[in-house]
């Protein structure tokens, strides 16, 4: 079971990268987005599935890694990246903007993400990234309407 938790929460060990594991997790989410973007039911299901896996396994992953929100846990970044682009038109520049915005919000942790990150277990691990994704999606939705994309 430990191995399954590590594989899942590190997103197939991307989180074990010595360089920018969160960014790699976000890129993995972007890759999945690219594959499922035109298949709405699969896209929506994938976001929900990743979120539920993160909720189910992140608390145990923190125990395995002996750290709160260990950098090896990147399923939250993959899920957040996909949510960032949810119901946003497909466009290369929007993908790039979404990636940059999501990573920025994930790193800076604007309110209430910083406070939520302090919660223990899965809630703290997953929801700060969900908040970053909501901020990102909101900005992208507005930009798409302003620029008629």
Coordinates of N, CA and C in Angstrom, one line a residue, residues 14-15 17-27 71 74 103:
X14 N 7.3 11.8 -10.2 CA 7.7 13.2 -10.6 C 8.1 14.0 -9.4
X15 N 7.3 13.8 -8.3 CA 7.6 14.6 -7.1 C 8.9 14.3 -6.4
X17 N 11.7 14.4 -8.1 CA 12.7 15.1 -8.8 C 13.4 16.1 -7.9
X18 N 14.7 16.2 -8.0 CA 15.5 17.1 -7.1 C 15.3 18.6 -7.6
X19 N 14.8 18.7 -8.8 CA 14.6 20.1 -9.3 C 13.1 20.3 -9.6
X20 N 12.5 21.3 -9.0 CA 11.2 21.8 -9.2 C 10.1 20.7 -9.3
X21 N 9.9 19.9 -8.3 CA 8.9 18.8 -8.4 C 7.5 19.4 -8.5
X22 N 7.1 20.5 -7.9 CA 5.8 21.1 -8.1 C 5.5 21.5 -9.5
X23 N 6.6 22.1 -10.1 CA 6.4 22.5 -11.5 C 6.3 21.3 -12.4
X24 N 7.0 20.2 -12.1 CA 6.8 19.0 -12.9 C 5.4 18.4 -12.7
X25 N 4.9 18.4 -11.5 CA 3.5 18.0 -11.3 C 2.5 18.8 -12.1
X26 N 2.8 20.1 -12.1 CA 1.9 21.0 -12.9 C 2.0 20.7 -14.4
X27 N 3.2 20.4 -14.9 CA 3.4 20.1 -16.3 C 2.7 18.8 -16.6
X71 N 7.3 18.0 -0.4 CA 7.4 18.4 -1.8 C 7.2 17.3 -2.8
X74 N 2.8 15.7 -5.4 CA 2.5 16.7 -6.4 C 1.2 16.4 -7.1
X103 N 1.2 28.5 -11.2 CA 2.4 28.3 -10.5 C 2.7 29.5 -9.6

